[in-house]
Coordinates of C-alpha atoms in Angstrom, one line a residue:
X1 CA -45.6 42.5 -16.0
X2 CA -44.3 39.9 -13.1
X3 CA -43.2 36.7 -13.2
X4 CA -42.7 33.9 -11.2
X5 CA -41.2 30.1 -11.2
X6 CA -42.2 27.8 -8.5
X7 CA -39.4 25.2 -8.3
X8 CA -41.6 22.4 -6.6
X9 CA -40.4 19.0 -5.7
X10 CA -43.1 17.6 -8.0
X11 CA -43.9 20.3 -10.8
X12 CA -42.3 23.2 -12.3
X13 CA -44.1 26.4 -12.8
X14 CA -43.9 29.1 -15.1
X15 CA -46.5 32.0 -14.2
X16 CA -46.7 35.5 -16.0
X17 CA -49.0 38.0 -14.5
X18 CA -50.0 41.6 -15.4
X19 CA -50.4 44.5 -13.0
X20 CA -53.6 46.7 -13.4
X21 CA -54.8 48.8 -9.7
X22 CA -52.2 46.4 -7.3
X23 CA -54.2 43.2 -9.1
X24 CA -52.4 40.9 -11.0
X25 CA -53.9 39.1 -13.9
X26 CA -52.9 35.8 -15.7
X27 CA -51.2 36.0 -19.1
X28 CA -49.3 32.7 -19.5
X29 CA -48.9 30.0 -17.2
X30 CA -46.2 26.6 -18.0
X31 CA -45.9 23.4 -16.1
X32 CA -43.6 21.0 -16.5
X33 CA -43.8 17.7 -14.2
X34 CA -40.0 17.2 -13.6
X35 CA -40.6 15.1 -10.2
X36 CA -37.3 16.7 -9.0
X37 CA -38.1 15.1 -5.2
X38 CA -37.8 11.4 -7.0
X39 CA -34.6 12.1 -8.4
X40 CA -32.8 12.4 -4.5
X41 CA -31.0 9.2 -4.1
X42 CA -30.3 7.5 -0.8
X43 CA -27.7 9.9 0.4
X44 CA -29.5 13.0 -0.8
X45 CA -27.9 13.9 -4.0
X46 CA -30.3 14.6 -7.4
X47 CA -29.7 11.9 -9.9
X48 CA -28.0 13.3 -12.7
X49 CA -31.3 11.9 -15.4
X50 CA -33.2 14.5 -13.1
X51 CA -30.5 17.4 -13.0
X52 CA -31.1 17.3 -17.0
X53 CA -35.0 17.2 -17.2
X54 CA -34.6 20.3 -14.8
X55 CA -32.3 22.0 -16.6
X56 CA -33.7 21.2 -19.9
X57 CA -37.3 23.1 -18.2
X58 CA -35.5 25.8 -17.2
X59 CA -34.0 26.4 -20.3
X60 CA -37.2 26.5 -22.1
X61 CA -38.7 28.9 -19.2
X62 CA -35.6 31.0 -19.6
X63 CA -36.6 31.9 -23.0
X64 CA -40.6 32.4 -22.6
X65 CA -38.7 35.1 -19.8
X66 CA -36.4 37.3 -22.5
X67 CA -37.3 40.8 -22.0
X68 CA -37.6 40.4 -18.5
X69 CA -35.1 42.4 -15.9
X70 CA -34.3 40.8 -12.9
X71 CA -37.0 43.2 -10.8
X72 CA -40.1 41.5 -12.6
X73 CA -38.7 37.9 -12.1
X74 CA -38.6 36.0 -8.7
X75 CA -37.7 32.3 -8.8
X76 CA -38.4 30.1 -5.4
X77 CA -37.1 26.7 -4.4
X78 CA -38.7 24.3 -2.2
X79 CA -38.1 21.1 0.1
X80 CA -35.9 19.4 -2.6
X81 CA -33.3 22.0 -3.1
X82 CA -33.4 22.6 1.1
X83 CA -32.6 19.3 1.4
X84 CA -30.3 18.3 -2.0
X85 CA -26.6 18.1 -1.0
X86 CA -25.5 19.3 -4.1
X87 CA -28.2 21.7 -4.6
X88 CA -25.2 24.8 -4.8
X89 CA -23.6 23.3 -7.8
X90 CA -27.4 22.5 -9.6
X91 CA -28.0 26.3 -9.0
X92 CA -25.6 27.7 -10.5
X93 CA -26.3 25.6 -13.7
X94 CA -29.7 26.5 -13.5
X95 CA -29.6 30.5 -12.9
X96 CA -27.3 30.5 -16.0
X97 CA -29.6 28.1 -18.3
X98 CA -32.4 30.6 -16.8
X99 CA -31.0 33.8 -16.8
X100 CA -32.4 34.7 -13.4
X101 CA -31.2 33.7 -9.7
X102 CA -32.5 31.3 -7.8
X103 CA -34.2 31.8 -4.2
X104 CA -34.3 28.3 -2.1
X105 CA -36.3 29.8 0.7
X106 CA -37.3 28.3 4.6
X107 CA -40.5 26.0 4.5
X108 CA -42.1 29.1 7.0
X109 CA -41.5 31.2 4.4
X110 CA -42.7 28.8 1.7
X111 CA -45.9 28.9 3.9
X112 CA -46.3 32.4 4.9
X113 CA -46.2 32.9 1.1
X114 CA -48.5 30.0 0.2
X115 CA -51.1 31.7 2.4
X116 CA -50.3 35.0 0.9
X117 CA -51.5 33.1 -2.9
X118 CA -54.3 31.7 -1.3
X119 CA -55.7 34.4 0.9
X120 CA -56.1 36.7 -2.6
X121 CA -58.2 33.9 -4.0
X122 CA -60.3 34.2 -1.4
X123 CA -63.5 36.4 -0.2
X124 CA -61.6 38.7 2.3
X125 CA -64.0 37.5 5.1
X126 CA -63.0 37.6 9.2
X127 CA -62.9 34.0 10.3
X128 CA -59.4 32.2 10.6
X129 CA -58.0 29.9 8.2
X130 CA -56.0 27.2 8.4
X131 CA -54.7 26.4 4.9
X132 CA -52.9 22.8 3.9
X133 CA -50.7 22.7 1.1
X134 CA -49.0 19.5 0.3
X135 CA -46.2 19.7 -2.2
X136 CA -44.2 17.3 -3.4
X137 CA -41.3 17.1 -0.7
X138 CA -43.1 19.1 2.6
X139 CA -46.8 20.0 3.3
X140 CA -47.2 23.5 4.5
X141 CA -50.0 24.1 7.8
X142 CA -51.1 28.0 8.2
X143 CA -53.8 29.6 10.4
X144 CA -54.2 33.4 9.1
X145 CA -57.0 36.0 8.7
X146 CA -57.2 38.2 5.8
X147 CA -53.9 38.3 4.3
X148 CA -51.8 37.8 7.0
X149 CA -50.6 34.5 8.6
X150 CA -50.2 34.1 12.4
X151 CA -49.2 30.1 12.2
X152 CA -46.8 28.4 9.9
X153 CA -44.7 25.5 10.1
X154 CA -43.5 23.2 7.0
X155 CA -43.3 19.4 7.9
X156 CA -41.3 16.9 5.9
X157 CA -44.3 14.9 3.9
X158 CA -45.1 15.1 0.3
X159 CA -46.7 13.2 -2.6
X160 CA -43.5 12.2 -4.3
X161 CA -41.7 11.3 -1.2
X162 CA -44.6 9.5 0.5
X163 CA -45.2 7.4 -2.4
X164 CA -41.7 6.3 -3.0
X165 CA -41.2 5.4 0.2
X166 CA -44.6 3.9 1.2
X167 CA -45.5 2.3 -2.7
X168 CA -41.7 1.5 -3.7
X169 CA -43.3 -1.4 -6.3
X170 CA -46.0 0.5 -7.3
X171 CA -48.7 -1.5 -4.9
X172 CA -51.5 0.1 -3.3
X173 CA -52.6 -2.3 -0.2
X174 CA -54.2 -1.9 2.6
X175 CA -51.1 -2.3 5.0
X176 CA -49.5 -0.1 2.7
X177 CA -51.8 2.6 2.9
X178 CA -52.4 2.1 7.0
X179 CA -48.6 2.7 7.3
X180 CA -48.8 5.8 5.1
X181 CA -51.0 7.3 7.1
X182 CA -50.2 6.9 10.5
X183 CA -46.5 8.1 9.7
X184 CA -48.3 11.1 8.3
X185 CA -50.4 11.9 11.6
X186 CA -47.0 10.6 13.7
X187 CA -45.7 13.9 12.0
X188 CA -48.7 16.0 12.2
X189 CA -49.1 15.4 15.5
X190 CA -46.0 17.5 16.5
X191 CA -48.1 20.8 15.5
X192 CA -51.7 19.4 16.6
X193 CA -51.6 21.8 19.7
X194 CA -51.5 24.8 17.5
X195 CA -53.9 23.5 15.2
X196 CA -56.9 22.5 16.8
X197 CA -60.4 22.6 15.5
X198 CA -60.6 25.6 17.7
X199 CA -58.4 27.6 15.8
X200 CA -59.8 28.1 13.0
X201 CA -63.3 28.0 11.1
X202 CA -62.4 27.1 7.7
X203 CA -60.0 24.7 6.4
X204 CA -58.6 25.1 3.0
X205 CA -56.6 23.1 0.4
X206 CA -54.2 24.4 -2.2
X207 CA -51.8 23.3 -5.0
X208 CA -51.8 19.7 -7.0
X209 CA -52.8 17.0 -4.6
X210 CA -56.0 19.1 -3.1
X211 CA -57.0 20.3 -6.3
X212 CA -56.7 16.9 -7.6
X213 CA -58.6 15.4 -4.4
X214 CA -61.3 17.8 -4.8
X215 CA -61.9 16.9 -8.9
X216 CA -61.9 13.2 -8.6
X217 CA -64.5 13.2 -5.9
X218 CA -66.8 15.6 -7.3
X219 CA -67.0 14.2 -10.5
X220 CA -67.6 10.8 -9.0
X221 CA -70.0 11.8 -6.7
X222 CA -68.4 10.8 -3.5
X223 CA -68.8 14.8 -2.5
X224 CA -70.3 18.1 -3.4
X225 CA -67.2 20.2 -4.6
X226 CA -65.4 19.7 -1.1
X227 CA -62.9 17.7 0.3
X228 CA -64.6 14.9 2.8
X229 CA -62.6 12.2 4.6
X230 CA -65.6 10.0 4.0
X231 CA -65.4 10.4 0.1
X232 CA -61.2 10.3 0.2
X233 CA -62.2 6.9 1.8
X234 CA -64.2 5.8 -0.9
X235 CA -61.2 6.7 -3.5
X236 CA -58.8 4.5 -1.3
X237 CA -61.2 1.9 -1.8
X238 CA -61.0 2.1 -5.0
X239 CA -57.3 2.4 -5.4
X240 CA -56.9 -0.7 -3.3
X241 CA -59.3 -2.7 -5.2
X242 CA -57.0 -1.8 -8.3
X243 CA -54.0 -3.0 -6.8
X244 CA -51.5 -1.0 -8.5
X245 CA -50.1 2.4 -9.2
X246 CA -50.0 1.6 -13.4
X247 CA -53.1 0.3 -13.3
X248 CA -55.2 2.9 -11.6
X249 CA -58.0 4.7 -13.4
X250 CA -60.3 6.7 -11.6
X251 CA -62.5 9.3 -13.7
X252 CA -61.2 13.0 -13.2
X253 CA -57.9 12.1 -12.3
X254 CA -54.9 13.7 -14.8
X255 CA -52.7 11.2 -15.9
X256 CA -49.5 12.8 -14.4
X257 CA -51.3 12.9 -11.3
X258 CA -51.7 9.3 -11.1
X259 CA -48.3 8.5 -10.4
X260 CA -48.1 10.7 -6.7
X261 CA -51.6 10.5 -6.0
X262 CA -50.8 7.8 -3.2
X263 CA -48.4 9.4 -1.3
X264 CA -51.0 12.8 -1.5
X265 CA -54.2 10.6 -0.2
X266 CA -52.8 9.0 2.4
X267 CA -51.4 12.7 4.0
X268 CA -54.4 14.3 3.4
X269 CA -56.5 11.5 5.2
X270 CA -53.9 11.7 7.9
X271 CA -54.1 15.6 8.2
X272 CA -58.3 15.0 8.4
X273 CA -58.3 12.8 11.1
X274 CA -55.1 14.3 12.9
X275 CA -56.5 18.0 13.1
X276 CA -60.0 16.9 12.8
X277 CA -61.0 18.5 9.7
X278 CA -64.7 17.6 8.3
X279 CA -64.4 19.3 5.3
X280 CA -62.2 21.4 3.3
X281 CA -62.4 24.0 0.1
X282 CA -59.8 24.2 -2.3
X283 CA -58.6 26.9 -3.5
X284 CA -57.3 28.2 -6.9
X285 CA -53.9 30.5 -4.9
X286 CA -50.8 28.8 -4.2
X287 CA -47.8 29.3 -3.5
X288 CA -46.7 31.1 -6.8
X289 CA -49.3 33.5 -6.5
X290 CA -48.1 34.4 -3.3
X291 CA -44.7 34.9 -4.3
X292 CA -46.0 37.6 -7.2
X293 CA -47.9 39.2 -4.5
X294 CA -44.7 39.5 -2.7
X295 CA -42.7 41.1 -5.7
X296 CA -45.7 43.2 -6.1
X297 CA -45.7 44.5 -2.9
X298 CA -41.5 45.1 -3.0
X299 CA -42.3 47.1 -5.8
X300 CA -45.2 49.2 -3.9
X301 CA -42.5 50.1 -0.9
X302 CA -44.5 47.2 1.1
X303 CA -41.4 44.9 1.4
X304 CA -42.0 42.1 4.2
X305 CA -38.2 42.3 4.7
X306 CA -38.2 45.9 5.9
X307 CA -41.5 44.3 8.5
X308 CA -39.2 41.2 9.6
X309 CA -36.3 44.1 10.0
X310 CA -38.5 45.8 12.3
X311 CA -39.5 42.7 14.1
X312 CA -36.0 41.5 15.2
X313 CA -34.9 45.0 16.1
X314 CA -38.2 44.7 18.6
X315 CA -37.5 41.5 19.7
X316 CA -33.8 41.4 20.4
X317 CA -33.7 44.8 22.3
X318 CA -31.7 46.6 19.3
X319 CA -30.4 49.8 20.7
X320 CA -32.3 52.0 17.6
X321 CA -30.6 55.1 17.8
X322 CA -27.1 53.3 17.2
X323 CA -28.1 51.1 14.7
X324 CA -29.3 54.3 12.9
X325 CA -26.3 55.6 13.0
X326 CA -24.2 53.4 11.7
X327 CA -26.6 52.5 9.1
X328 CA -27.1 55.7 7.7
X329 CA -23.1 56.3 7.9
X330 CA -22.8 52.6 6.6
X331 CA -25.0 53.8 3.3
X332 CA -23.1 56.8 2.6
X333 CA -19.7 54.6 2.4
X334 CA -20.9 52.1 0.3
X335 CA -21.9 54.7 -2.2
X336 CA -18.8 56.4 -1.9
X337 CA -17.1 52.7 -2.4
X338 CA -19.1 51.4 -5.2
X339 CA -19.1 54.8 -7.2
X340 CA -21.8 54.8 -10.3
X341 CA -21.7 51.6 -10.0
X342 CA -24.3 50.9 -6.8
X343 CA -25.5 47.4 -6.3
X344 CA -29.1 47.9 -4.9
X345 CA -29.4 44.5 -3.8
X346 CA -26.6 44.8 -2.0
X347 CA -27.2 48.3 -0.6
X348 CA -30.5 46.8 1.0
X349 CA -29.1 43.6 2.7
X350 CA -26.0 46.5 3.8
X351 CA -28.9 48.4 5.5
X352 CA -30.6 45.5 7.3
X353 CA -27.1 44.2 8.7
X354 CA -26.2 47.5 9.7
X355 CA -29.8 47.6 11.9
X356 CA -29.4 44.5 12.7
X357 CA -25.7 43.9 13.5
X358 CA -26.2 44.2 17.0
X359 CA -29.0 41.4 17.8
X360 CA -26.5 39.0 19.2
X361 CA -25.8 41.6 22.2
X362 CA -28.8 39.7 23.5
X363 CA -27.0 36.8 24.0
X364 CA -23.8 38.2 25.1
X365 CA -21.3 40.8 24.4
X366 CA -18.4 38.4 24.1
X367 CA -18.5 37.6 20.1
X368 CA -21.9 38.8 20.0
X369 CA -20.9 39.5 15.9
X370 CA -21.0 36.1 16.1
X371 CA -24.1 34.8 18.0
X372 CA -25.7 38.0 15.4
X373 CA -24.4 36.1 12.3
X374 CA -25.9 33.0 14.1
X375 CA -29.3 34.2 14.5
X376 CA -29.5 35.9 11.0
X377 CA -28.8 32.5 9.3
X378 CA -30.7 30.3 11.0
X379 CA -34.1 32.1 12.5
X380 CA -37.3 32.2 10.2
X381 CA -37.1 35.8 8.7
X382 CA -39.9 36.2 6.7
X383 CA -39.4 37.7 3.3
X384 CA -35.6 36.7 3.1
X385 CA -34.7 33.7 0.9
X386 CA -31.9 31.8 2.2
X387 CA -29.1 33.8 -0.1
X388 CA -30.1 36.7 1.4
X389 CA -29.7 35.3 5.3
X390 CA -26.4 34.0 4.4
X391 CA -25.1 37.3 3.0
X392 CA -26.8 39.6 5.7
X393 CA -24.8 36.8 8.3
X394 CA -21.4 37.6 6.5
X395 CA -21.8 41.4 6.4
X396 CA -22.3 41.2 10.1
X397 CA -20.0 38.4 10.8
X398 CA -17.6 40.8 9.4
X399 CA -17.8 43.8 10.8
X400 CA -16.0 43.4 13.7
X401 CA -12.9 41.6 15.4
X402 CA -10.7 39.4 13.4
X403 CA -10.9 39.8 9.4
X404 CA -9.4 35.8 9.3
X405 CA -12.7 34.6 9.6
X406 CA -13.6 36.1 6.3
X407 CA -11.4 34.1 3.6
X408 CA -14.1 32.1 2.5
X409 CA -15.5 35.4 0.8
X410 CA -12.8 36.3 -0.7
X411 CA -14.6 35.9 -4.0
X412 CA -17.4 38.4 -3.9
X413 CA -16.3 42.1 -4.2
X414 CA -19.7 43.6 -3.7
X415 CA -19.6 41.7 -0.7
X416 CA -16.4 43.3 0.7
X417 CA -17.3 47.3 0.0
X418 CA -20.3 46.3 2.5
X419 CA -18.7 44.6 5.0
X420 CA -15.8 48.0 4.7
X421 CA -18.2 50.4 4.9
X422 CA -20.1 48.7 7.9
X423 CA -16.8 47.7 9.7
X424 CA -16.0 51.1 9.4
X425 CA -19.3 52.9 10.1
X426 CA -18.9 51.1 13.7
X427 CA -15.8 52.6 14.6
X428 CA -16.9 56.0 13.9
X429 CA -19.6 55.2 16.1
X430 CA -17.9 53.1 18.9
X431 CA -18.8 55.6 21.4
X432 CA -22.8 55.0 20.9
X433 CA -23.3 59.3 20.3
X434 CA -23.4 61.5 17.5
X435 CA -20.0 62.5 17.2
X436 CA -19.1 65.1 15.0
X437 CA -17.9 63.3 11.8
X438 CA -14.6 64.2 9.6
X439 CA -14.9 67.5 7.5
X440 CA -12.6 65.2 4.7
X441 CA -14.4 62.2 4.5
X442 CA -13.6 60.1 1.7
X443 CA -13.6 55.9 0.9
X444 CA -12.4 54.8 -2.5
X445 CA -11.3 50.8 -3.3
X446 CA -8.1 50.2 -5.3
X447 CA -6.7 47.7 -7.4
X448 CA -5.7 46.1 -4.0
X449 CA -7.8 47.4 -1.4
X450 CA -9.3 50.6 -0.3
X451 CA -8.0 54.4 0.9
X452 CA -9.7 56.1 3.5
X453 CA -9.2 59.7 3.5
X454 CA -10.2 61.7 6.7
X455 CA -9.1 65.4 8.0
X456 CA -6.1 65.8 9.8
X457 CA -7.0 67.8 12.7
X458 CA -9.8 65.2 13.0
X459 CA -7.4 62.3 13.5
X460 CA -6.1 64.8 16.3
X461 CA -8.7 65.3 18.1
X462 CA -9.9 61.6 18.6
X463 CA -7.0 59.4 19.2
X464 CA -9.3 56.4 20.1
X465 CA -10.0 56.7 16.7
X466 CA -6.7 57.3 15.0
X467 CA -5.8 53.5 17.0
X468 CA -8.8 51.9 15.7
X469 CA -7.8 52.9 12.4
X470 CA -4.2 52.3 12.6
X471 CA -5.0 48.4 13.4
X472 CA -7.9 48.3 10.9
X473 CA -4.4 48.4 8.5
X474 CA -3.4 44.9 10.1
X475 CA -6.9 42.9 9.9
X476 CA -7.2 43.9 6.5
X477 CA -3.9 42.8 5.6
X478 CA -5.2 39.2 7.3
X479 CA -7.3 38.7 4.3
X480 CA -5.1 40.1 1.2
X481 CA -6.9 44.0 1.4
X482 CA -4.4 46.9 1.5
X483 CA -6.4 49.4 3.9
X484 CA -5.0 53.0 3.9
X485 CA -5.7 56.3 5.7
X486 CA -4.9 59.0 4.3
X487 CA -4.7 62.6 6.3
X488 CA -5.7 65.6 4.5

């Protein structure tokens, strides 16, 4: 079994799926409407009335999850905990009311996995799809075919925060719909280039507000199981002629709908008439489907994080006969560091910042460790939540030059036997060959740092080497490590 929890700025979901044949079937699905996009204040900070309805769901979904082992469980966060200023601090409470850590990931990689849920819900046809999916904070825009996505970007409009900030008192007018709308296409119109009609043959709605759309005007007639802007016209009509959000009741809407469904009518009526979208089908797949599709294929040795890997190497010239070198060398010292104790996760994210510790070189070789750590916490990498950027970006910002730099991590030890055993894995190989290696080869951490033992005659023979390591001694005595080499 896999499980999922879609942190969304407007709902919370639970899903449980079983595996049979790389399929995935339903067992138990929760939602919980914790609005977590209304409770940002002014300056950005979640109210704490909000923090506690959160934390509250969480702990109910951490016990529906007993019995689970971290591998089966991925949990995702969305615009709300992007933007949140004290998103950290709300994390930590709510990985240890749920037992499981938390993944805030890039709204690109919140699309390319929305498309990923929707594209398995759909016929696995040739034309190109361009799939909308507005969530509560951020609607996503994706053009893909079959399961992949070429085109994603994440723009900043959602049905909670359009509605707050468009229908503060709970009025639905006419001026205050207009204005709605054209900030929506204002937005929109950033990405209209990519998105043209010509781009794709079938549009495609997913999550709350399009599923909500499409119920509403099929069951009042105003379209045949699609979404049409001339029968989302027809509901603002309506809305309007009700006057207020309290008092709206429009046959097929859900009650906890009703409060966002503003916000969500006047984006999609934007994105219609923006992008010049007739009609649009809605589809079942979201985005926590996509993210169980993702574990799935992790588990199946099809990790989109070893694909995004190979991508960078590509695109920023990585010289891939060094960075094999040091990563393989970069493995065999963690293992020797962490003993029986081997963190995986951290063994993985030691193996992409060992392939990709050299990207920055394609900026410049002055502090290129630098522009490297740069790059790895700030591009799109799809596959890689945020957490894991910001560790692959220490591991490499550490690897070479001054250890100073690294005193904000002085609280992670799994951290430090990677960024040792990389740091060290690129002296061996300073020289860019395949030099012959120690025949006593040892690393081993201590109550206050680590011993590295290496053959005598070795130390010898390369005096470059010998130096390297001699000053090693000093940076790690920046940061509070005792580093010492050992002859044998």
């Amino acid at each position: 079994m896999l499980a999922t929890i879609d942190l969304g700025s407007n709902s919370f979901r639970l899903q449980v799926s079983r595996v049979v044949d790389d399929q995935l079937y339903t067992l138990d699905v929760m939602k919980e409407t914790v609005r977590l996009g209304a409770g940002l204040t002014a300056d950005k900070y979640l109210n704490d009335d909000t923090r506690e309805r959160a934390l509250a769901c969480l702990a109910r979904f951490g016990e529906r999850l007993r019995g689970f082992v971290p591998a089966q469980v991925r949990v995702v966060g969305t615009n709300t905990l992007r933007v949140a200023k004290n998103a950290p601090g709300f994390i930590a409470e709510a990985e240890e009311k749920l037992g499981f850590p938390i993944e805030v990931i890039a709204g690109r990689e919140e699309a390319r996995l929305i498309y990923l849920g929707a594209a398995h819900s759909l016929p696995d046809t040739k034309e190109r799809r361009m799939v909308v999916d507005i969530g509560g904070g951020s609607t996503e825009f994706i053009i893909g075919s079959h399961y992949k996505a070429l085109v994603t970007e994440s723009l900043p409009l959602g049905c909670v925060s359009y509605t707050l900030r468009f229908f503060p008192d709970g009025k639905l007018t006419r001026s205050n719909f207009r204005d709605a709308v054209l900030a929506a296409r204002n937005e929109i119109q950033r990405i209209r280039h990519e998105y043209r009609p010509s781009e794709w043959q079938l549009a495609v709605g997913t999550s709350g507000t399009a599923r909500s759309l499409r119920d509403v005007l099929e069951i009042n007639d105003w379209s045949r199981a699609d979404i049409t802007l001339a029968g989302m016209e027809r509901l603002r009509a309506i809305l309007i002629e009700q006057g207020s959000i309290d008092a709206v009741k429009v046959n097929g809407l859900k009650a906890d709908r009703a409060p966002v469904l503003a916000g969500g009518l006047a984006i999609m009526i934007a994105v219609f008439e923006e992008l010049q979208v007739e009609k649009m089908i809605v589809t079942e797949g979201a985005l926590r489907d996509g993210v169980l599709y993702d574990l799935l294929g992790r588990q199946r040795e099809k990790d989109m994080r070893d694909s995004t890997v190979a991508l960078f190497k590509r695109r920023y010239h990585v010289d891939t006969q060094q960075a094999e070198r040091v990563n393989q060398l970069s493995e065999k010292l963690y293992r020797m560091v962490a003993g029986e104790d081997v963190d995986q996760d951290m063994l993985k994210r030691l193996c992409w910042a060992a392939k990709l510790h050299e990207i920055g070189l394609s900026i410049a070789h002055t502090a290129y460790h630098k522009h490297s750590t740069y790059i790895l916490q700030n591009a799109d990498m799809p596959g890689f939540s945020k957490r894991e950027q910001a560790t692959l970006a220490a591991i490499v910002l550490g690897h070479r030059g001054d250890m100073g730099k690294m005193t904000q991590y002085i609280s992670q030890p799994a951290l430090w036997q990677a960024v040792v055993a990389l740091r060290l894995a690129v002296l061996f190989y300073r020289s860019r060959i395949n030099v012959e290696l120690p025949a006593r080869l040892d690393l081993q951490q201590h109550a206050s740092g680590f011993t590295l033992s290496l053959s005598k005659s070795w130390l010898s023979d390369n005096p470059l080497s010998a130096s390297s390591f001699r000053q090693e001694v000093g940076q790690w005595k920046n940061v509070g490590f005792q580093l010492d080499i050992v002859q044998e």
